[in-house]
Short mmCIF file of C-alpha atoms in Angstrom, two decimals:
data_model
loop_
_atom_site.label_atom_id
_atom_site.label_comp_id
_atom_site.label_asym_id
_atom_site.label_seq_id
_atom_site.Cartn_x
_atom_site.Cartn_y
_atom_site.Cartn_z
CA MET A 180 64.56 85.38 101.06
CA PRO A 181 63.74 85.07 104.77
CA ASP A 182 66.52 86.53 106.56
CA ASN A 183 66.52 84.71 110.02
CA ARG A 184 68.64 87.40 111.88
CA ARG A 185 66.33 90.23 111.33
CA ILE A 186 62.71 90.45 112.47
CA GLN A 187 60.34 90.11 109.33
CA GLY A 188 57.21 91.74 108.14
CA PRO A 189 54.75 90.48 105.77
CA GLU A 190 56.00 89.19 102.60
CA GLU A 191 54.65 91.90 100.40
CA SER A 192 54.24 95.31 101.51
CA HIS A 193 53.67 98.20 99.23
CA ASN A 194 55.03 101.81 99.09
CA PRO A 195 51.54 103.91 99.41
CA ALA A 196 52.93 106.18 96.79
CA VAL A 197 51.64 103.80 94.30
CA PHE A 198 48.13 104.63 95.35
CA LEU A 199 48.36 108.20 95.60
CA LYS A 200 45.31 110.34 94.65
CA PRO A 201 45.37 111.59 91.15
CA SER A 202 44.98 115.07 92.55
CA GLU A 203 48.31 114.61 94.34
CA LYS A 204 50.60 112.97 91.71
CA PRO A 205 53.47 115.18 90.51
CA GLY A 206 52.37 116.56 86.73
CA ASN A 207 55.59 115.31 85.37
CA PRO A 208 56.95 118.88 84.27
CA ASP A 209 60.03 119.29 82.14
CA LEU A 210 63.37 119.12 84.24
CA LEU A 211 64.09 122.97 83.02
CA ASN A 212 61.06 125.48 82.62
CA GLN A 213 60.80 128.10 80.02
CA GLU A 214 63.34 130.64 82.22
CA GLY A 215 66.02 128.08 82.32
CA CYS A 216 65.25 126.86 86.00
CA ARG A 217 64.90 123.88 87.65
CA ILE A 218 61.92 122.16 89.71
CA ASP A 219 63.59 123.68 92.90
CA GLY A 220 64.20 127.18 91.29
CA ARG A 221 67.92 126.52 90.99
CA LYS A 222 70.01 127.34 87.56
CA PRO A 223 71.26 124.13 85.88
CA GLU A 224 74.95 124.84 87.25
CA GLU A 225 73.88 125.59 90.76
CA ILE A 226 74.73 123.46 93.65
CA ARG A 227 72.67 122.83 96.57
CA PRO A 228 73.55 124.30 99.90
CA ILE A 229 76.50 122.39 101.59
CA TYR A 230 77.18 121.44 105.09
CA MET A 231 80.25 119.59 106.23
CA LYS A 232 81.40 118.71 109.98
CA THR A 233 84.27 116.60 110.69
CA GLY A 234 84.89 114.57 113.92
CA LEU A 235 81.40 113.65 115.09
CA ASN A 236 82.21 110.22 115.46
CA ASP A 237 84.69 109.80 118.12
CA ARG A 238 85.59 106.00 118.07
CA ALA A 239 86.60 106.50 114.24
CA SER A 240 90.56 107.38 113.47
CA GLY A 241 88.24 110.24 111.41
CA SER A 242 84.94 111.09 110.50
CA ALA A 243 82.69 113.24 108.42
CA TYR A 244 79.16 114.12 108.16
CA VAL A 245 78.18 115.91 104.98
CA GLU A 246 74.65 117.48 104.13
CA LEU A 247 74.09 118.39 100.36
CA GLY A 248 70.50 119.97 100.40
CA ALA A 249 68.27 117.55 102.17
CA THR A 250 70.88 114.77 101.30
CA LYS A 251 72.44 113.51 104.73
CA VAL A 252 75.82 111.31 104.47
CA MET A 253 77.94 110.08 107.30
CA CYS A 254 81.53 108.34 106.93
CA ALA A 255 83.76 106.98 109.29
CA VAL A 256 87.37 105.81 108.67
CA TYR A 257 88.90 102.92 110.87
CA GLY A 258 92.49 102.15 110.47
CA PRO A 259 94.94 101.00 109.56
CA LYS A 260 94.31 97.40 110.86
CA GLU A 261 95.98 94.06 110.18
CA VAL A 262 94.29 92.19 107.12
CA PRO A 263 91.99 89.50 108.79
CA ARG A 264 93.41 86.58 106.92
CA LYS A 265 97.26 85.88 106.20
CA GLU A 266 96.48 85.17 102.87
CA ASP A 267 95.43 88.53 102.28
CA THR A 268 98.72 90.15 102.76
CA LEU A 269 100.09 92.68 100.27
CA LEU A 270 103.06 94.69 100.02
CA GLN A 271 100.97 98.06 100.59
CA GLY A 272 97.84 99.15 102.30
CA ARG A 273 94.43 98.26 101.09
CA LEU A 274 91.39 100.55 101.33
CA THR A 275 87.80 98.84 101.42
CA CYS A 276 84.71 100.65 101.68
CA GLU A 277 81.16 99.67 102.67
CA PHE A 278 78.65 102.15 101.50
CA LYS A 279 74.72 101.76 102.70
CA PHE A 280 71.51 103.49 102.42
CA ALA A 281 69.62 103.53 105.54
CA PRO A 282 66.37 101.53 105.04
CA PHE A 283 64.45 104.84 105.54
CA SER A 284 66.42 107.09 103.48
CA CYS A 285 64.86 106.69 100.00
CA HIS A 286 61.45 106.97 98.68
CA GLN A 287 61.23 103.29 98.15
CA ARG A 288 62.25 101.59 101.31
CA ARG A 289 65.70 99.67 101.10
CA GLN A 290 66.34 96.11 102.41
CA HIS A 291 68.78 95.70 105.04
CA GLN A 292 71.10 93.62 102.90
CA GLN A 293 73.68 95.58 100.88
CA ASP A 294 72.18 95.28 97.12
CA GLN A 295 74.07 95.66 93.79
CA GLU A 296 73.70 99.49 93.64
CA GLU A 297 75.22 100.09 96.93
CA LYS A 298 78.04 97.43 96.17
CA GLU A 299 78.63 99.43 93.16
CA PHE A 300 78.83 102.86 94.90
CA SER A 301 81.35 101.07 97.35
CA SER A 302 83.51 100.06 94.67
CA LEU A 303 83.55 103.45 93.08
CA VAL A 304 84.50 105.45 96.32
CA VAL A 305 87.36 102.85 96.88
CA GLN A 306 88.59 103.40 92.86
CA ALA A 307 87.82 107.38 93.46
CA LEU A 308 89.18 108.47 97.01
CA SER A 309 87.83 111.69 96.31
CA ARG A 310 84.52 113.89 96.59
CA ALA A 311 82.46 113.13 93.22
CA VAL A 312 79.80 115.42 91.67
CA ARG A 313 76.99 113.94 89.89
CA LEU A 314 75.48 115.44 86.86
CA VAL A 315 72.02 114.86 85.11
CA HIS A 316 72.47 115.73 81.18
CA TYR A 317 69.41 117.38 79.85
CA GLY A 318 69.46 118.47 76.43
CA SER A 319 72.29 120.73 75.67
CA SER A 320 72.71 121.78 79.36
CA CYS A 321 73.99 120.02 82.53
CA LEU A 322 72.06 120.09 85.84
CA VAL A 323 74.57 119.84 88.22
CA ASP A 324 73.98 117.93 91.80
CA PRO A 325 70.64 116.57 90.88
CA SER A 326 67.96 116.29 93.53
CA LEU A 327 66.26 112.96 94.07
CA ASP A 328 63.12 113.98 91.98
CA GLU A 329 65.49 114.85 89.16
CA GLU A 330 67.34 111.58 89.39
CA GLU A 331 64.20 109.72 89.33
CA ARG A 332 63.02 111.58 86.19
CA VAL A 333 66.33 110.66 84.49
CA ARG A 334 65.67 107.11 85.41
CA ASP A 335 62.16 107.26 83.93
CA GLY A 336 63.42 108.72 81.09
CA VAL A 337 60.89 111.74 81.23
CA GLY A 338 61.32 115.57 80.82
CA GLY A 339 63.92 115.18 78.09
CA ALA A 340 66.85 113.91 80.30
CA LYS A 341 69.67 111.75 78.39
CA GLY A 342 71.38 110.46 81.46
CA HIS A 343 73.54 110.82 84.31
CA VAL A 344 77.50 111.35 84.68
CA THR A 345 79.54 111.13 87.84
CA VAL A 346 82.94 112.68 87.67
CA VAL A 347 85.68 111.89 90.18
CA TYR A 348 88.41 114.65 90.09
CA LEU A 349 91.55 115.04 91.97
CA SER A 350 91.94 118.78 92.20
CA SER A 351 95.72 119.03 93.24
CA LEU A 352 97.02 116.62 90.63
CA ASP A 353 94.46 118.25 88.06
CA GLU A 354 93.12 114.57 87.00
CA VAL A 355 90.21 113.18 86.49
CA THR A 356 90.41 109.44 88.10
CA SER A 357 86.85 107.86 87.27
CA ILE A 358 83.91 108.97 85.07
CA ARG A 359 80.70 106.72 85.14
CA GLN A 360 78.07 107.65 82.65
CA THR A 361 74.65 105.94 82.03
CA GLY A 362 71.72 106.84 79.44
CA CYS A 363 72.24 107.88 75.93
CA MET A 364 74.16 110.91 74.87
CA LEU A 365 76.60 112.17 72.17
CA PRO A 366 80.30 112.45 73.07
CA ASP A 367 80.18 116.10 72.78
CA ASP A 368 77.47 116.29 75.62
CA LEU A 369 79.62 113.70 77.41
CA MET A 370 82.59 115.86 77.37
CA MET A 371 80.44 119.03 78.47
CA ALA A 372 79.10 117.28 81.32
CA VAL A 373 82.72 116.22 82.50
CA ASP A 374 83.67 119.94 82.12
CA ALA A 375 80.73 121.00 84.29
CA GLY A 376 81.61 118.14 86.82
CA ILE A 377 85.28 119.61 87.01
CA GLU A 378 84.22 122.94 87.76
CA SER A 379 81.68 121.94 90.53
CA CYS A 380 84.39 120.06 92.00
CA LEU A 381 86.51 122.78 92.50
CA ARG A 382 83.93 124.84 93.99
CA LEU A 383 83.28 121.87 96.36
CA LYS A 384 87.06 122.01 97.37
CA HIS A 385 86.83 125.40 97.99
CA ARG A 386 84.09 124.71 100.61
CA MET A 387 85.89 121.75 102.06
CA LYS A 388 89.28 123.72 102.79
CA CYS A 389 87.11 126.16 104.76
CA VAL A 390 85.66 123.26 107.13
CA LEU A 391 89.04 121.17 107.49
CA CYS A 392 91.12 124.33 108.08
CA THR A 393 89.24 125.94 110.88
CA MET B 177 102.39 106.97 131.75
CA GLU B 178 98.81 107.04 132.55
CA LEU B 179 97.60 106.04 129.15
CA ASP B 180 100.23 102.86 129.67
CA PHE B 181 98.64 102.03 132.76
CA LYS B 182 94.99 102.31 131.04
CA ALA B 183 96.28 100.25 128.11
CA LEU B 184 97.86 97.50 130.34
CA GLN B 185 95.31 97.39 133.12
CA PRO B 186 91.95 98.91 132.09
CA ALA B 187 89.95 97.39 135.02
CA GLU B 188 92.45 98.75 137.78
CA TYR B 189 92.41 102.20 135.93
CA LEU B 190 88.48 102.46 136.21
CA ALA B 191 88.93 101.13 139.48
CA THR B 192 91.29 103.60 140.91
CA PHE B 193 89.02 106.51 139.84
CA LEU B 194 85.95 105.10 141.65
CA VAL B 195 87.36 104.04 144.83
CA SER B 196 85.29 105.09 147.92
CA PRO B 197 87.11 105.83 151.47
CA ASN B 198 84.37 103.82 153.26
CA PRO B 199 83.48 100.33 151.61
CA LEU B 200 80.44 99.91 154.26
CA LEU B 201 78.49 102.72 152.09
CA LEU B 202 78.68 100.92 149.00
CA PHE B 203 75.21 99.01 149.31
CA SER B 204 73.40 100.63 152.02
CA VAL B 205 70.36 101.86 150.90
CA GLY B 206 69.80 105.50 150.31
CA SER B 207 73.59 106.34 149.61
CA PHE B 208 73.94 105.45 145.84
CA VAL B 209 76.45 108.33 145.08
CA GLN B 210 80.12 107.09 145.80
CA GLU B 211 81.14 110.85 147.54
CA HIS B 212 84.69 110.75 146.54
CA GLY B 213 84.67 108.52 143.56
CA LEU B 214 84.46 109.97 139.99
CA ARG B 215 84.36 108.14 136.65
CA PRO B 216 87.22 108.91 134.11
CA ASP B 217 85.05 111.49 132.43
CA GLY B 218 84.44 113.51 135.52
CA ARG B 219 80.76 112.35 135.93
CA LYS B 220 79.71 111.05 139.42
CA ALA B 221 78.30 107.11 139.58
CA ASP B 222 74.82 108.30 139.12
CA GLU B 223 75.40 111.18 136.40
CA ALA B 224 74.36 110.74 132.98
CA ARG B 225 75.90 112.61 129.94
CA PRO B 226 73.98 115.18 128.17
CA VAL B 227 71.26 114.32 125.80
CA THR B 228 70.12 116.08 122.66
CA VAL B 229 67.17 114.84 120.42
CA ASN B 230 66.31 116.37 116.93
CA THR B 231 63.27 114.88 115.22
CA GLY B 232 61.80 114.81 111.69
CA SER B 233 64.88 115.83 109.68
CA VAL B 234 64.64 112.81 107.24
CA SER B 235 62.13 114.01 104.57
CA THR B 236 61.96 110.46 103.10
CA ALA B 237 60.80 109.03 106.16
CA ASP B 238 57.22 109.31 107.77
CA GLY B 239 58.86 109.87 111.03
CA SER B 240 62.50 110.17 112.30
CA ALA B 241 64.40 111.17 115.20
CA LEU B 242 68.56 111.62 115.79
CA VAL B 243 69.68 111.18 119.30
CA ARG B 244 72.93 111.94 120.81
CA MET B 245 73.82 110.57 124.33
CA GLY B 246 77.31 111.88 125.19
CA GLY B 247 79.55 110.27 122.35
CA THR B 248 76.73 107.87 121.26
CA LEU B 249 74.80 108.77 117.99
CA VAL B 250 71.78 106.91 116.78
CA THR B 251 68.99 107.51 114.35
CA CYS B 252 65.68 105.89 113.88
CA GLY B 253 63.34 106.23 110.78
CA VAL B 254 59.96 104.88 110.72
CA LYS B 255 58.56 104.04 107.11
CA ALA B 256 54.69 103.05 106.58
CA GLU B 257 53.69 100.73 103.72
CA LEU B 258 50.33 98.97 102.96
CA SER B 259 49.73 95.28 103.15
CA ASN B 260 46.89 92.56 103.81
CA PRO B 261 46.55 91.83 107.56
CA PRO B 262 48.01 88.54 108.79
CA VAL B 263 45.76 85.47 108.15
CA GLU B 264 45.92 84.27 111.96
CA SER B 265 44.55 87.74 113.39
CA GLY B 266 43.03 89.56 110.65
CA ASP B 267 41.98 92.89 112.35
CA CYS B 268 45.62 94.18 113.18
CA GLY B 269 48.77 95.69 111.52
CA TYR B 270 52.12 95.13 111.60
CA LEU B 271 55.19 96.71 113.59
CA VAL B 272 58.57 95.51 112.20
CA CYS B 273 61.68 96.67 114.49
CA ASN B 274 65.13 96.36 113.46
CA VAL B 275 68.32 97.89 115.14
CA ASP B 276 71.63 97.97 113.03
CA LEU B 277 74.95 98.32 114.06
CA PRO B 278 76.93 98.97 110.98
CA PRO B 279 80.97 98.98 110.66
CA LEU B 280 80.69 102.82 110.99
CA CYS B 281 79.59 102.73 114.54
CA SER B 282 82.81 101.10 116.26
CA PRO B 283 86.28 99.39 115.20
CA ARG B 284 85.05 96.28 116.86
CA VAL B 285 82.36 95.46 114.24
CA THR B 286 82.94 93.90 111.09
CA PRO B 287 80.56 94.09 107.70
CA GLY B 288 78.22 91.03 107.70
CA PRO B 289 74.82 89.76 109.30
CA PRO B 290 73.87 91.42 112.54
CA THR B 291 75.74 90.08 115.53
CA PRO B 292 74.03 88.54 118.62
CA ARG B 293 74.20 92.18 120.02
CA GLY B 294 72.24 93.63 117.51
CA GLN B 295 69.75 90.93 117.19
CA SER B 296 69.20 91.11 120.97
CA LEU B 297 68.65 94.79 120.99
CA SER B 298 65.92 94.54 118.04
CA GLN B 299 64.15 91.87 119.75
CA HIS B 300 64.10 93.78 122.87
CA LEU B 301 62.52 96.72 120.98
CA GLN B 302 59.97 94.58 119.33
CA ASP B 303 58.98 92.72 122.29
CA THR B 304 58.91 96.03 124.22
CA LEU B 305 56.81 98.09 121.94
CA ILE B 306 54.34 95.19 121.18
CA SER B 307 53.89 93.53 124.61
CA CYS B 308 53.47 96.98 126.43
CA ARG B 309 50.98 97.99 123.70
CA CYS B 310 53.14 101.10 123.04
CA VAL B 311 51.77 100.91 119.46
CA ASP B 312 48.58 99.35 119.34
CA VAL B 313 48.53 97.05 115.98
CA LYS B 314 44.93 97.00 116.01
CA ASP B 315 44.89 100.70 115.01
CA LEU B 316 46.96 100.20 111.88
CA ILE B 317 43.95 98.57 110.05
CA VAL B 318 42.64 100.58 107.23
CA GLY B 319 38.90 100.95 106.60
CA GLN B 320 36.90 97.61 106.76
CA ASP B 321 38.75 95.98 103.82
CA ASN B 322 41.77 93.46 103.76
CA LEU B 323 44.15 96.18 103.99
CA CYS B 324 46.65 97.47 106.81
CA TRP B 325 49.60 99.37 107.67
CA VAL B 326 53.15 98.12 108.03
CA LEU B 327 55.24 100.04 110.18
CA TYR B 328 59.08 99.61 109.46
CA LEU B 329 61.12 101.07 112.55
CA ASP B 330 64.87 101.08 111.67
CA VAL B 331 67.21 102.34 114.09
CA VAL B 332 70.62 102.82 112.82
CA CYS B 333 73.83 103.45 115.31
CA LEU B 334 76.14 105.84 113.82
CA CYS B 335 78.65 105.98 116.84
CA ASP B 336 78.86 103.67 119.68
CA ASN B 337 80.14 105.03 122.56
CA GLY B 338 78.45 103.01 125.33
CA ASN B 339 74.77 102.86 126.37
CA VAL B 340 73.35 101.94 122.89
CA ARG B 341 70.40 100.44 124.22
CA ASP B 342 69.10 103.51 126.05
CA ALA B 343 69.88 105.77 122.70
CA VAL B 344 68.11 103.06 120.61
CA PHE B 345 64.91 103.16 122.93
CA PHE B 346 64.70 107.05 123.12
CA ALA B 347 65.31 106.91 119.25
CA ALA B 348 62.74 104.82 118.67
CA THR B 349 60.08 106.75 120.82
CA ALA B 350 60.95 110.09 119.50
CA ALA B 351 60.45 108.85 115.97
CA LEU B 352 57.14 107.30 116.63
CA ARG B 353 55.89 110.48 118.37
CA ASN B 354 57.45 112.21 115.16
CA THR B 355 55.58 109.77 112.86
CA SER B 356 52.21 110.78 110.75
CA LEU B 357 50.40 108.54 108.46
CA PRO B 358 48.94 109.42 105.11
CA THR B 359 44.82 109.19 105.17
CA VAL B 360 43.77 106.39 103.24
CA ASP B 361 40.44 106.40 101.56
CA VAL B 362 38.72 103.40 100.54
CA SER B 363 35.10 104.43 99.94
CA SER B 364 35.64 103.84 96.34
CA GLY B 365 36.78 100.28 96.35
CA SER B 366 40.55 100.97 95.87
CA PRO B 367 42.56 102.61 97.96
CA GLU B 368 43.21 106.36 97.52
CA VAL B 369 46.15 107.63 99.69
CA SER B 370 46.34 111.39 100.45
CA TYR B 371 49.93 112.74 101.58
CA GLN B 372 48.82 116.18 102.24
CA GLN B 373 46.29 114.98 104.91
CA ARG B 374 48.39 112.87 107.69
CA HIS B 375 47.21 111.97 111.08
CA PRO B 376 49.61 111.15 114.09
CA LEU B 377 49.89 107.64 115.35
CA SER B 378 48.06 106.62 118.44
CA LEU B 379 50.49 105.84 121.18
CA PRO B 380 49.07 105.09 124.61
CA HIS B 381 52.52 105.30 126.18
CA LEU B 382 56.30 105.08 124.96
CA PRO B 383 59.26 103.13 126.42
CA LEU B 384 62.51 104.79 127.66
CA ALA B 385 65.18 102.54 128.78
CA ILE B 386 67.57 103.52 131.53
CA SER B 387 70.76 101.32 131.62
CA TYR B 388 73.36 100.73 134.55
CA SER B 389 76.61 98.90 134.53
CA LEU B 390 77.71 97.19 137.43
CA PHE B 391 81.58 97.17 137.90
CA GLU B 392 83.28 95.41 140.99
CA SER B 393 80.95 97.00 143.52
CA HIS B 394 79.89 100.14 141.87
CA ILE B 395 76.55 100.94 139.86
CA LEU B 396 77.29 103.27 137.04
CA LEU B 397 74.43 105.16 135.34
CA ASP B 398 74.74 105.56 131.59
CA PRO B 399 78.14 103.91 131.00
CA PHE B 400 80.43 104.79 127.94
CA HIS B 401 81.87 101.90 126.09
CA GLU B 402 84.94 101.48 128.12
CA GLU B 403 83.07 101.05 131.33
CA GLU B 404 80.65 98.74 129.24
CA GLU B 405 83.42 96.43 128.39
CA LEU B 406 84.99 96.49 131.86
CA SER B 407 81.66 95.65 133.57
CA SER B 408 80.54 92.12 134.44
CA GLY B 409 76.89 92.97 135.10
CA HIS B 410 74.19 95.18 133.51
CA VAL B 411 70.79 96.22 134.83
CA SER B 412 68.25 97.54 132.27
CA VAL B 413 64.96 99.18 133.28
CA VAL B 414 62.44 100.16 130.66
CA VAL B 415 60.18 102.94 132.05
CA LEU B 416 56.72 103.72 130.24
CA SER B 417 55.79 107.43 129.79
CA HIS B 418 52.44 108.68 128.86
CA LEU B 419 51.05 112.17 128.91
CA LYS B 420 48.58 113.08 131.77
CA MET B 421 47.22 116.70 131.46
CA GLY B 422 49.97 117.68 129.23
CA GLN B 423 52.69 116.60 131.39
CA PRO B 424 54.74 113.25 131.31
CA ASP B 425 53.88 110.45 133.64
CA CYS B 426 56.50 107.74 134.27
CA LYS B 427 55.02 105.26 136.78
CA LEU B 428 54.76 101.97 134.84
CA ILE B 429 57.73 99.66 134.23
CA GLY B 430 57.68 97.79 131.03
CA GLY B 431 60.64 95.71 131.63
CA LEU B 432 63.61 94.82 134.10
CA THR B 433 66.53 92.96 133.16
CA LYS B 434 69.57 92.20 135.32
CA SER B 435 72.46 90.20 134.21
CA GLY B 436 76.00 89.12 135.36
CA PRO B 437 77.66 89.65 138.83
CA PRO B 438 77.29 91.00 141.49
CA SER B 439 74.28 89.94 143.08
CA LEU B 440 72.19 93.07 144.40
CA PRO B 441 69.85 93.19 147.29
CA SER B 442 66.04 93.54 146.11
CA GLN B 443 65.85 96.79 148.21
CA LYS B 444 68.85 98.25 145.94
CA LEU B 445 66.98 97.28 142.72
CA ILE B 446 63.75 98.95 144.11
CA GLU B 447 66.01 101.97 144.39
CA LEU B 448 67.71 101.90 140.85
CA VAL B 449 64.03 101.38 139.66
CA HIS B 450 62.99 104.67 141.45
CA ARG B 451 65.76 106.43 140.22
CA ALA B 452 65.13 105.21 136.68
CA GLN B 453 61.80 106.39 136.66
CA LYS B 454 63.15 110.02 137.63
CA ARG B 455 65.53 110.05 134.89
CA ALA B 456 62.81 108.64 132.49
CA ARG B 457 60.75 111.79 133.67
CA LEU B 458 63.69 114.06 132.49
CA LEU B 459 64.17 112.47 129.08
CA ALA B 460 60.35 112.66 128.50
CA ASP B 461 60.39 116.27 129.41
CA LEU B 462 63.04 116.88 126.76
CA LEU B 463 61.23 114.95 123.98
CA LEU B 464 57.97 117.16 124.99
CA THR B 465 60.25 120.15 124.20
CA ALA B 466 61.92 118.77 121.29
CA SER B 467 58.58 118.01 119.29
CA GLY B 468 57.06 121.23 120.35
CA ASP B 469 54.22 120.37 122.54
CA LYS B 470 55.50 121.31 125.65
CA LYS B 471 53.03 123.66 127.66
CA THR B 472 54.42 125.80 130.23
#
């Protein structure tokens, strides 16, 4: 659909990865090798190095920048503000969230307009109000904090992966506020994934405390 | 008390800082600096905020840069895709620039389609890169066949603390210098892309924008957001920088816009252009150091 407010390119353009030389294509190895290590050498329950910093955006009421391995996310909180329309007035406050991938942030270039996946992430954040840990379920073990390659393999159904589980956990209340699962797995596998998620949330919480209290 | 004055009368608050003892000095050629006037953040009128640049940190992009000018934070990514050349002029590729000012960057921005300000920044960047031949679209043709590169240059403002235009141009320039395209082999009929063999873009020169805002009778370099909002006029100079024997050379002017009151004598405008060339030289040196190409 032509977007008159943005500069448009050609109607159709292709990711050069589609034409990759056969010698450079990834060999589609399994997600876990014989020693039980992942493609990037991590153990299944290991999270990538985390970097967190708050206050980088001085226009916002609060902001945070987080790096999980090579994944970089910036968040800013503005408010409290008045509701834009009188008919939206509620007795209690409302939290809205807008999540957007930058166009250059994924292997396949993203459009400028928010698509369904981004809208779903936005509503997940609103529901959760907490940090989440994504898991990839593989066989009888869970791969915590999947990298982009691992997620793509799960999506393509290769390497024996069964699906994705995202767990949102409030550590001070010891409550799981939201679980989102895709793929096919047995209930026992799902509960194992949720337990692994809670454990990783607790580790992340410890790291966050160090950053916020200094 | 001071914050009440700032909230109720922002223009007077700013003017109190900038007041000069001798009004005759304001427009005389050669005395740009208000000798006793300082801005609320302690800078003189012709002093800019510290600039930092970081290139190549986005692994999913073919070229990327993150620029910080004081509190303004802007990131740019270049992604290259393959397509057929345009029908009208079959021997060139495409360059598509877009500047995004998301709700993340400022409390005044609401979610929705691009505002006129965002659209104008996108168009300014696109026009400058094409008309000044900073990126030669004829170089984006692949082989002899009907195949070309499309360079999508997307700039996202992460924090708008004033002077977004300068930060956008600097980030775009840094990202283009950081961009490398995969090699495409078309000898066998269908294209074969190699990510391991990459070559940099051919960039004859690159644009750097230097902006001033005109507040009453003062000319402020690199305004922060409160100064920008209170200013009635703006001047932007785009200087083209290219490498001459390993050192940046910033003589050509790639664009000049002056809008809003007060009117300036032409001598003053020329002086602003000279100052902009000097500042562009500093920015170009910084970029050279950041990309590791500086030869001492």
